[in-house]
Amino acid sequence: METNLKDVNELIKRRYEELNELNEKGFQPYAYSFDVDSDSEDIKDNYKEDEKRNVKIAGRIMAIRRMGKASFAHILDHKGRIQMYLRKDEIGDQYAAFKLMDIGDIVGIEGYIFKTKTGETSVHVTSLELLSKSLRPLPIAKEATDEDGNKIIYDQFTDKELRYRQRYVDLIVNPEVKNTFVYRSKIITALRNYLDAQDYIEVETPILQPLYGGAAAKPFITHHNSLNIDLYLRIADELYLKRLIVGGFNGVYEISKDFRNEGMDRTHNPEFTMMELYVPYKDYEWMMEFVEKMTTHVCKSVFQTLEFYYEGNQIDFKTPWKRISFVEAIKDKTGVDVLNATDDELKGLAKNLGVDISAAEGKAKLIDEIFGAAIEPELIQPTFVIDYPLILSPLAKKHRSKEGLVERFEAYVAGREICNAFSELNDPIDQRIRFEDQVKLRDAGDEEAHQVDEDFLRALEYGFPPTAGLGVGIDRLVMLLTNQTSIRDVIFFPQMKPEA
RNA sequence: GGGCGCGUAGCUCAGUGGUAGAGCAUCUGCCUUUUAAGCAGAGGGUCGGUGGUUCGAGACCACCCGCGCUCACCA
């Protein structure tokens, strides 16, 4: 047997030999199709003692117990595991073929449902077909059930590096991983359904952008060959979606990947999923209620509850959520009015809070750091933090009555931000001033300050209706609702360094 | 990027200077309701990599690679 596999070991070599033997005996090891008419869950849920219902199912062999002329095996399909029972005297040649099958092989079976002596609902196989021969050994774990009915898993595949690099294997052998991703999908579907039901339309805007904006972040840079220009991978969708509101849409949203060229840790992946929504003629007050209603819809439709458990905290999403003022919250906690404090006072406060102030150069960042250290960790139950300092928010509209503030809110849950929203700045003259202030910050060394987007300003100059805008970090929302502590556990293929 | 930790068989892990181990998985034999099936036997290793110390290194030292946790930055 020839193979190109460099790392052929005994186990893999053995499987190639079996593959050959199957071919020689006339068993096609890679089938074209198999008609399935049931699944493991249906079989277990709908077993009736007095009926030998016939079923056809397909799945991956996960455990084999051979006893000479009869065998038991478990197969895993998209719903779970089911046991099958095979007898040589009933399936003849196919039993010989089964001897050449392994854990990991994908098979199609036909048979009737029965219960074993020990009470496990199983399929008594009348026909067995190999659908795909597996050539690599799975990191298979064994399962048992203890006296109290708890599942015990032996030698579970736990190596995080391998699990992330070979997610396909992780998904096969760690069923709860699949669960989390099914929830992720359902959460996004629920969001989309809710937005569609309000008649907001889902749109697509450029990922490759000549200028980047809509957030404070460092971009990835790429190059277009025939135009011979550098382009940025978007860090946010905001500025393009607002152009569409200028264009006259009555509410647009986009669920998409954004890219930020920054550090990676358990809450940051270089590419991540954002949902942004813009609704004309509304303000941030309206948007707060919208966020409450949308979150309620997602929680109830996906999880049938508003109560969640996350990192040791019981979270209750019942509305209305608490609202606190950004500036007042800091003042109440520390006695310092960040709006009127001098730079030295802010630095002193930051130092007292244990903030590393060498990294936070500007006043805006200093204030942000202070909030992060003093207030954020206490925001366990859903809380709207409202009315941010203007200098933190170059795209938000000035507060209608409070000097130095903008109409902006972030919702916090379990000490983490889950969304960011504001009454959008629709005054093109003010927007230009804000951009110019950003340029000053950039010139002063703030790499994450905005660039001036002249086309965006031109769009505003045509007339941008008053608009409420919202951004939701989908990965973090999924983490919260599925009780995952690492973003890598809610992204199928998290960014990794190349394999050595 | 800094700090701490980890990397030994397909998987989970022992092994702190003297012949590379265990359980599961794999292979051979027996076994027609088993279920971590069982019984008897067998094979399987570039101990992440490269240098060094030593009579002798999986272990000690240096550097490198990868991963995890954490701090910094951010969402």
XYZ file of C-alpha atoms (C1' of nucleotides) in Angstrom:
575
model
C 0.000 0.000 0.000
C 1.325 3.365 -0.967
C 0.380 6.551 0.784
C 1.679 10.072 0.744
C 1.095 10.516 4.442
C 4.316 11.431 6.121
C 3.093 10.613 9.569
C 1.801 7.152 8.854
C 1.881 5.287 12.086
C 0.789 1.819 12.941
C -2.838 2.827 13.446
C -3.144 4.633 10.142
C -1.260 1.935 8.244
C -3.659 -0.635 9.644
C -6.637 1.339 8.326
C -5.147 1.560 4.843
C -4.758 -2.184 4.924
C -8.394 -2.595 5.888
C -9.376 -0.223 3.108
C -7.527 -2.413 0.621
C -9.083 -5.559 1.972
C -12.564 -4.056 1.716
C -11.886 -3.106 -1.895
C -10.614 -6.583 -2.676
C -13.728 -8.143 -1.176
C -15.924 -5.913 -3.294
C -17.089 -3.488 -0.615
C -17.072 0.089 -1.899
C -15.536 2.052 1.010
C -16.764 5.454 -0.203
C -20.440 5.494 -1.082
C -22.396 8.047 -3.088
C -25.538 8.345 -0.991
C -27.702 6.641 1.577
C -31.417 7.099 2.147
C -32.006 8.030 5.783
C -35.529 7.967 7.175
C -34.943 8.418 10.901
C -32.368 9.537 13.445
C -31.056 8.543 16.846
C -33.359 10.901 18.715
C -36.473 9.810 16.849
C -35.630 6.163 17.599
C -35.118 6.737 21.314
C -38.124 9.048 21.704
C -40.593 6.952 19.758
C -39.817 3.381 20.833
C -42.885 1.199 21.240
C -42.615 -2.217 22.810
C -45.118 -3.958 20.582
C -43.786 -2.669 17.273
C -40.619 -3.659 15.464
C -40.397 -0.446 13.470
C -37.931 -0.534 10.605
C -35.511 2.413 10.259
C -32.648 3.555 8.076
C -30.071 5.740 9.743
C -26.510 6.804 9.090
C -23.716 7.950 11.344
C -20.202 7.538 12.601
C -19.120 4.481 14.603
C -18.057 5.684 18.067
C -17.700 2.449 20.016
C -17.539 -1.246 19.130
C -18.001 -4.271 21.321
C -17.314 -7.454 19.376
C -18.363 -10.817 20.813
C -17.381 -13.284 18.150
C -20.370 -13.896 15.949
C -22.326 -10.883 17.220
C -21.388 -7.299 17.967
C -22.701 -4.128 19.475
C -21.639 -0.700 18.333
C -22.674 2.878 18.930
C -23.115 5.205 16.029
C -23.289 8.978 16.266
C -25.587 10.901 13.988
C -26.495 14.593 13.992
C -28.823 14.092 16.938
C -26.711 11.851 19.179
C -25.737 8.252 19.794
C -27.686 5.083 19.204
C -26.647 1.469 19.708
C -26.782 -1.078 16.927
C -26.696 -4.865 17.195
C -25.302 -7.098 14.458
C -25.332 -10.878 14.080
C -23.235 -12.876 11.670
C -26.020 -15.380 11.033
C -28.300 -12.556 9.874
C -26.103 -10.300 7.766
C -23.499 -12.780 6.457
C -20.899 -11.105 4.262
C -21.654 -7.741 5.747
C -20.497 -9.094 9.085
C -17.145 -9.911 7.495
C -17.018 -6.340 6.207
C -17.896 -5.059 9.671
C -14.809 -6.805 10.999
C -12.813 -4.449 8.779
C -14.562 -1.380 10.118
C -13.297 0.868 12.874
C -14.304 3.581 15.252
C -14.638 6.648 13.069
C -16.048 4.906 10.007
C -19.323 6.268 8.688
C -21.989 3.655 8.052
C -25.573 3.423 6.901
C -27.744 0.813 8.569
C -31.199 -0.614 8.170
C -32.881 -2.557 10.920
C -35.663 -2.705 13.465
C -35.872 -1.030 16.816
C -35.649 -3.131 19.979
C -34.576 -2.893 23.594
C -31.672 -4.898 24.953
C -31.770 -6.917 28.147
C -30.284 -3.955 29.931
C -32.928 -1.640 28.559
C -31.058 0.329 25.923
C -33.074 1.218 22.854
C -31.097 -0.115 19.890
C -31.323 -1.003 16.223
C -31.170 -4.684 15.284
C -29.312 -4.429 11.999
C -30.610 -6.261 8.930
C -28.294 -4.460 6.510
C -25.044 -2.611 7.016
C -23.283 -0.450 4.446
C -19.965 1.331 4.759
C -20.360 4.928 3.574
C -16.912 6.309 4.345
C -13.819 4.582 5.652
C -11.974 6.638 8.280
C -8.190 6.520 7.903
C -7.201 8.373 11.051
C -7.875 7.246 14.602
C -10.228 9.510 16.527
C -9.210 10.693 20.002
C -12.051 8.614 21.240
C -13.358 8.864 24.761
C -15.256 6.179 26.564
C -18.496 6.919 28.288
C -20.090 5.279 31.255
C -22.977 6.039 33.539
C -22.460 5.846 37.280
C -24.942 4.625 39.895
C -26.570 8.050 40.134
C -27.112 8.230 36.389
C -24.350 10.775 35.810
C -22.325 10.459 32.659
C -18.660 9.743 33.203
C -16.282 10.356 30.328
C -12.884 8.696 30.339
C -9.895 10.104 28.481
C -11.909 12.990 27.060
C -10.216 14.887 24.244
C -9.187 18.040 26.082
C -6.048 19.398 24.393
C -7.182 22.941 23.571
C -4.657 23.476 20.848
C -5.712 20.351 18.986
C -9.387 21.046 19.607
C -9.136 24.495 17.998
C -6.867 23.461 15.151
C -8.940 20.397 14.348
C -12.389 21.617 15.285
C -13.905 18.902 13.124
C -12.504 16.355 15.559
C -13.597 18.391 18.568
C -17.144 18.469 17.203
C -17.206 14.703 16.722
C -15.988 13.731 20.158
C -17.209 16.581 22.381
C -20.973 16.848 21.904
C -21.365 19.938 24.099
C -19.185 21.880 21.654
C -21.699 21.276 18.919
C -24.436 22.405 21.283
C -22.802 25.754 21.871
C -22.528 26.397 18.161
C -26.123 25.387 17.551
C -27.099 27.975 20.161
C -24.908 30.520 18.432
C -26.759 29.923 15.203
C -30.149 30.099 16.920
C -29.243 33.355 18.657
C -28.283 34.976 15.355
C -31.422 33.633 13.692
C -33.556 35.026 16.525
C -31.910 38.429 16.180
C -32.441 38.400 12.439
C -36.061 37.318 12.797
C -36.718 40.116 15.262
C -35.136 42.755 13.035
C -36.873 41.471 9.928
C -40.192 41.543 11.770
C -39.697 45.294 12.279
C -39.189 45.664 8.520
C -35.547 46.611 8.859
C -33.627 45.308 5.913
C -30.417 43.342 6.037
C -27.692 44.820 3.854
C -24.071 44.209 2.936
C -21.419 46.911 2.924
C -17.749 46.787 1.950
C -15.243 44.778 3.934
C -12.404 46.260 1.863
C -12.374 49.968 2.566
C -10.080 52.784 1.399
C -10.570 54.475 4.783
C -11.527 52.763 8.010
C -13.800 54.205 10.658
C -16.714 53.718 12.999
C -14.596 52.599 15.936
C -11.313 53.230 17.678
C -9.075 50.399 16.555
C -6.062 49.437 14.485
C -6.918 47.928 11.094
C -5.558 45.154 8.941
C -4.086 46.460 5.715
C -4.271 44.610 2.430
C -3.451 45.453 -1.150
C -5.442 45.522 -4.356
C -3.125 44.633 -7.205
C -4.797 46.073 -10.284
C -5.828 49.304 -8.559
C -2.424 49.300 -6.886
C -3.810 50.735 -3.662
C -3.770 49.619 -0.060
C -7.148 48.835 1.436
C -8.242 48.317 5.023
C -10.352 45.478 6.330
C -13.251 47.169 8.072
C -13.149 47.739 11.815
C -16.878 48.619 11.871
C -19.822 48.916 9.493
C -21.066 52.213 10.865
C -20.111 54.811 8.275
C -21.445 52.822 5.309
C -24.700 51.934 7.034
C -25.291 55.606 7.829
C -24.772 56.416 4.144
C -27.632 54.001 3.444
C -29.873 55.882 5.870
C -28.981 59.051 3.960
C -30.079 57.083 0.898
C -33.529 56.718 2.350
C -33.851 53.265 3.901
C -36.195 52.966 6.839
C -33.860 50.973 9.034
C -30.895 48.860 7.933
C -28.838 46.248 9.715
C -25.806 44.135 8.955
C -24.501 41.024 10.711
C -20.926 40.568 9.643
C -17.292 40.101 10.434
C -15.190 43.057 11.492
C -11.415 42.939 11.801
C -9.184 44.597 14.368
C -5.440 44.265 14.344
C -4.921 44.050 18.074
C -4.083 41.633 20.818
C -5.827 38.296 21.219
C -7.125 36.935 24.466
C -10.152 35.158 25.772
C -12.451 38.039 24.784
C -10.731 39.122 21.559
C -10.329 37.393 18.220
C -8.870 39.368 15.265
C -12.038 38.728 13.277
C -15.311 38.864 15.130
C -18.996 39.237 14.414
C -20.914 42.466 14.877
C -24.530 43.335 14.379
C -25.134 46.994 13.616
C -28.562 48.584 13.261
C -29.553 52.115 12.199
C -33.113 53.412 12.452
C -34.028 56.898 11.187
C -36.159 59.362 13.165
C -35.348 57.604 16.452
C -33.015 58.506 19.305
C -31.066 56.645 21.941
C -33.993 56.634 24.378
C -35.993 54.682 21.844
C -33.025 52.428 21.191
C -32.703 51.468 24.865
C -36.232 50.121 24.870
C -35.550 48.417 21.557
C -32.508 46.655 23.016
C -34.578 45.454 25.970
C -37.273 44.080 23.683
C -34.839 42.504 21.250
C -32.856 40.833 24.050
C -36.060 39.546 25.613
C -37.084 38.068 22.277
C -33.738 36.324 21.784
C -33.591 34.906 25.313
C -37.161 33.676 25.285
C -37.204 32.241 21.789
C -33.870 30.442 22.070
C -33.665 29.581 25.768
C -37.275 29.999 26.991
C -35.984 31.999 29.951
C -34.684 35.413 30.944
C -32.444 33.996 33.643
C -28.877 32.918 32.961
C -25.879 31.820 34.938
C -22.529 33.302 33.978
C -19.172 33.129 35.759
C -20.686 32.693 39.187
C -23.457 35.235 38.742
C -27.172 34.775 38.291
C -28.227 37.166 35.528
C -31.825 38.285 35.089
C -32.750 40.059 31.852
C -36.198 41.135 33.029
C -37.027 44.670 31.919
C -36.728 47.554 32.496
C -32.967 47.418 32.961
C -31.284 49.710 35.428
C -29.938 52.989 34.032
C -26.988 54.891 35.413
C -25.197 57.981 34.187
C -21.582 57.506 33.140
C -20.381 60.678 34.847
C -22.639 60.394 37.904
C -21.630 56.777 38.487
C -17.964 57.739 38.653
C -18.741 60.751 40.825
C -20.798 58.667 43.265
C -18.096 56.026 43.495
C -14.986 58.214 43.643
C -16.127 61.762 44.323
C -14.452 62.957 41.140
C -16.307 64.793 38.374
C -14.396 63.554 35.332
C -15.848 66.259 33.105
C -14.383 69.089 35.142
C -11.318 67.385 36.572
C -7.825 68.428 35.532
C -5.520 65.955 33.827
C -3.539 65.636 37.042
C -6.656 64.878 39.051
C -7.650 62.209 36.548
C -4.189 60.664 36.632
C -4.270 60.629 40.417
C -7.653 58.934 40.417
C -6.541 56.421 37.821
C -3.479 55.595 39.880
C -5.602 55.067 42.995
C -7.764 52.655 41.043
C -4.713 50.690 39.981
C -4.913 51.704 36.319
C -1.665 51.581 34.392
C -1.644 55.223 33.263
C 1.447 55.018 31.123
C -0.621 53.349 28.420
C -3.509 55.812 28.569
C -2.164 59.008 27.085
C -5.160 61.168 26.305
C -7.822 62.481 28.615
C -10.482 60.483 26.819
C -8.662 57.219 27.362
C -7.945 58.109 30.958
C -11.651 58.645 31.626
C -12.495 55.416 29.851
C -9.936 53.569 31.975
C -11.315 55.067 35.154
C -14.807 53.920 34.253
C -13.487 50.482 33.410
C -11.727 50.105 36.734
C -14.237 51.775 39.036
C -17.654 50.933 37.634
C -17.660 48.122 35.055
C -16.980 45.201 37.397
C -20.033 46.116 39.467
C -22.445 46.031 36.551
C -23.588 42.435 36.913
C -27.311 42.719 36.214
C -28.238 44.283 32.854
C -27.539 47.999 33.124
C -27.608 50.870 30.667
C -24.746 53.274 31.184
C -25.897 56.526 29.574
C -24.615 59.937 28.539
C -20.919 59.540 27.790
C -18.385 62.358 27.642
C -18.249 63.878 24.180
C -14.530 63.326 23.843
C -15.081 59.545 23.975
C -17.645 59.542 21.188
C -16.747 61.300 17.913
C -19.767 59.916 16.022
C -22.487 60.536 18.636
C -24.828 63.493 18.818
C -24.383 66.106 21.539
C -26.723 65.673 24.461
C -29.806 67.835 24.053
C -29.496 69.296 27.567
C -26.236 68.228 29.199
C -23.093 70.141 28.327
C -20.019 68.076 27.419
C -21.970 64.835 26.988
C -23.373 62.870 24.090
C -26.549 60.817 23.804
C -24.911 57.456 24.026
C -25.426 54.269 26.032
C -23.719 50.978 26.508
C -25.475 47.986 28.046
C -23.429 46.019 30.567
C -24.061 42.495 31.781
C -21.793 40.454 34.058
C -19.280 43.297 34.057
C -19.005 43.274 30.280
C -20.235 45.546 27.563
C -22.767 43.827 25.331
C -23.774 46.726 23.102
C -23.033 50.340 22.236
C -25.537 52.820 20.834
C -26.214 56.471 20.314
C -28.307 59.168 18.822
C -26.207 59.500 15.695
C -24.472 62.755 14.970
C -26.326 64.130 11.934
C -24.904 67.659 11.867
C -22.246 67.650 9.118
C -20.526 70.744 10.493
C -20.215 69.258 13.983
C -19.090 65.938 12.480
C -16.297 67.701 10.613
C -15.141 69.355 13.838
C -15.145 65.967 15.605
C -13.098 64.408 12.836
C -10.619 67.277 13.039
C -10.329 66.720 16.794
C -9.596 63.084 16.029
C -6.871 64.132 13.630
C -5.267 66.124 16.438
C -5.346 63.029 18.638
C -3.861 61.012 15.802
C -1.115 63.578 15.309
C -0.468 63.354 19.037
C 0.192 59.653 18.629
C -3.214 58.008 19.082
C -3.094 55.300 16.433
C -6.727 54.419 16.992
C -8.150 57.900 16.360
C -10.452 58.341 13.376
C -9.418 59.362 9.932
C -11.368 62.125 8.169
C -13.835 60.494 5.796
C -14.680 63.197 3.264
C -17.202 61.073 1.400
C -19.018 60.340 4.650
C -19.130 64.077 5.390
C -20.423 64.719 1.883
C -23.220 62.199 2.517
C -24.158 64.001 5.757
C -24.179 67.301 3.893
C -26.976 65.979 1.680
C -29.033 65.546 4.843
C -28.896 62.655 7.325
C -32.110 62.213 9.301
C -31.959 61.972 13.071
C -31.064 58.311 13.600
C -30.549 55.833 16.393
C -27.640 53.427 15.896
C -26.699 50.210 17.697
C -23.763 47.806 17.669
C -23.847 44.376 19.323
C -20.806 42.125 19.699
C -22.336 38.807 18.716
C -19.503 36.591 19.947
C -19.658 38.081 23.415
C -23.422 37.879 23.506
C -23.179 34.194 22.631
C -20.527 33.706 25.331
C -22.838 35.245 27.895
C -25.908 33.246 26.920
C -24.060 29.927 26.560
C -21.872 30.347 29.643
C -18.543 30.241 27.797
C -15.557 32.088 29.216
C -13.404 32.140 26.073
C -14.329 33.672 22.718
C -12.485 30.750 21.144
C -15.233 28.490 22.356
C -17.899 30.366 20.380
C -15.885 30.739 17.153
C -15.467 27.554 15.104
C -11.969 28.338 13.882
C -10.343 30.879 16.193
C -7.163 32.522 15.022
C -4.056 30.487 15.850
C -0.401 30.749 15.054
C 0.556 28.494 12.133
C 1.338 24.920 13.047
C 5.036 24.346 13.407
C 4.570 42.459 24.207
C 5.401 41.123 29.973
C 4.685 37.292 33.962
C 3.400 32.191 35.311
C 2.590 27.247 33.599
C 2.435 23.238 30.023
C 4.372 20.008 25.656
C 6.179 11.901 27.050
C 2.283 6.246 22.515
C -3.793 7.788 18.606
C -6.310 9.898 23.598
C -5.746 10.802 29.042
C -1.592 10.853 32.026
C 2.696 8.818 35.458
C 7.900 9.093 35.195
C 13.233 14.933 38.935
C 20.190 12.014 36.484
C 21.057 5.219 35.419
C 17.247 -0.445 30.453
C 10.863 4.887 28.343
C 5.706 3.263 31.633
C -0.001 2.719 32.791
C -5.240 2.810 31.360
C -8.075 3.306 27.073
C -7.415 2.768 21.680
C -4.818 -0.840 18.033
C -3.422 -6.085 16.621
C -3.935 -11.856 17.397
C -7.005 -15.856 19.654
C -11.791 -17.199 22.278
C -16.666 -15.289 22.862
C -24.538 -14.699 19.419
C -28.126 -9.098 24.252
C -22.874 -6.256 25.278
C -22.177 -1.325 27.129
C -15.404 1.844 30.168
C -18.032 -5.909 27.596
C -14.768 -9.917 29.284
C -10.443 -13.467 29.235
C -5.360 -14.644 27.238
C -1.355 -12.697 24.506
C 1.248 -8.903 21.242
C 2.798 -4.516 18.814
C 3.224 0.720 19.159
C 7.794 6.437 21.088
C 12.484 11.830 16.960
C 9.930 12.153 25.339
C 7.930 19.758 20.792
C 12.977 21.407 18.307
C 18.251 22.792 18.465
C 22.481 23.267 21.208
C 24.951 22.529 25.987
C 26.326 20.251 31.051
C 27.331 15.056 32.387
C 30.486 8.689 32.116
C 25.136 8.898 31.289
C 19.515 13.636 29.962
C 12.497 12.470 29.153
C 14.440 14.875 33.627
C 19.421 19.866 34.548
C 20.948 24.703 31.591
C 20.350 28.098 27.164
C 17.799 29.408 22.916
C 13.716 28.457 19.615
C 8.518 26.656 18.313
C 3.474 25.885 19.865
C -0.520 26.089 23.540
C -3.002 27.667 28.160
C -3.746 31.177 32.168
C -2.843 36.180 33.399
C -1.451 41.543 32.848
C -1.299 45.427 29.258
C -4.459 47.246 24.602
C -9.334 46.664 22.683
C -15.141 44.979 21.445
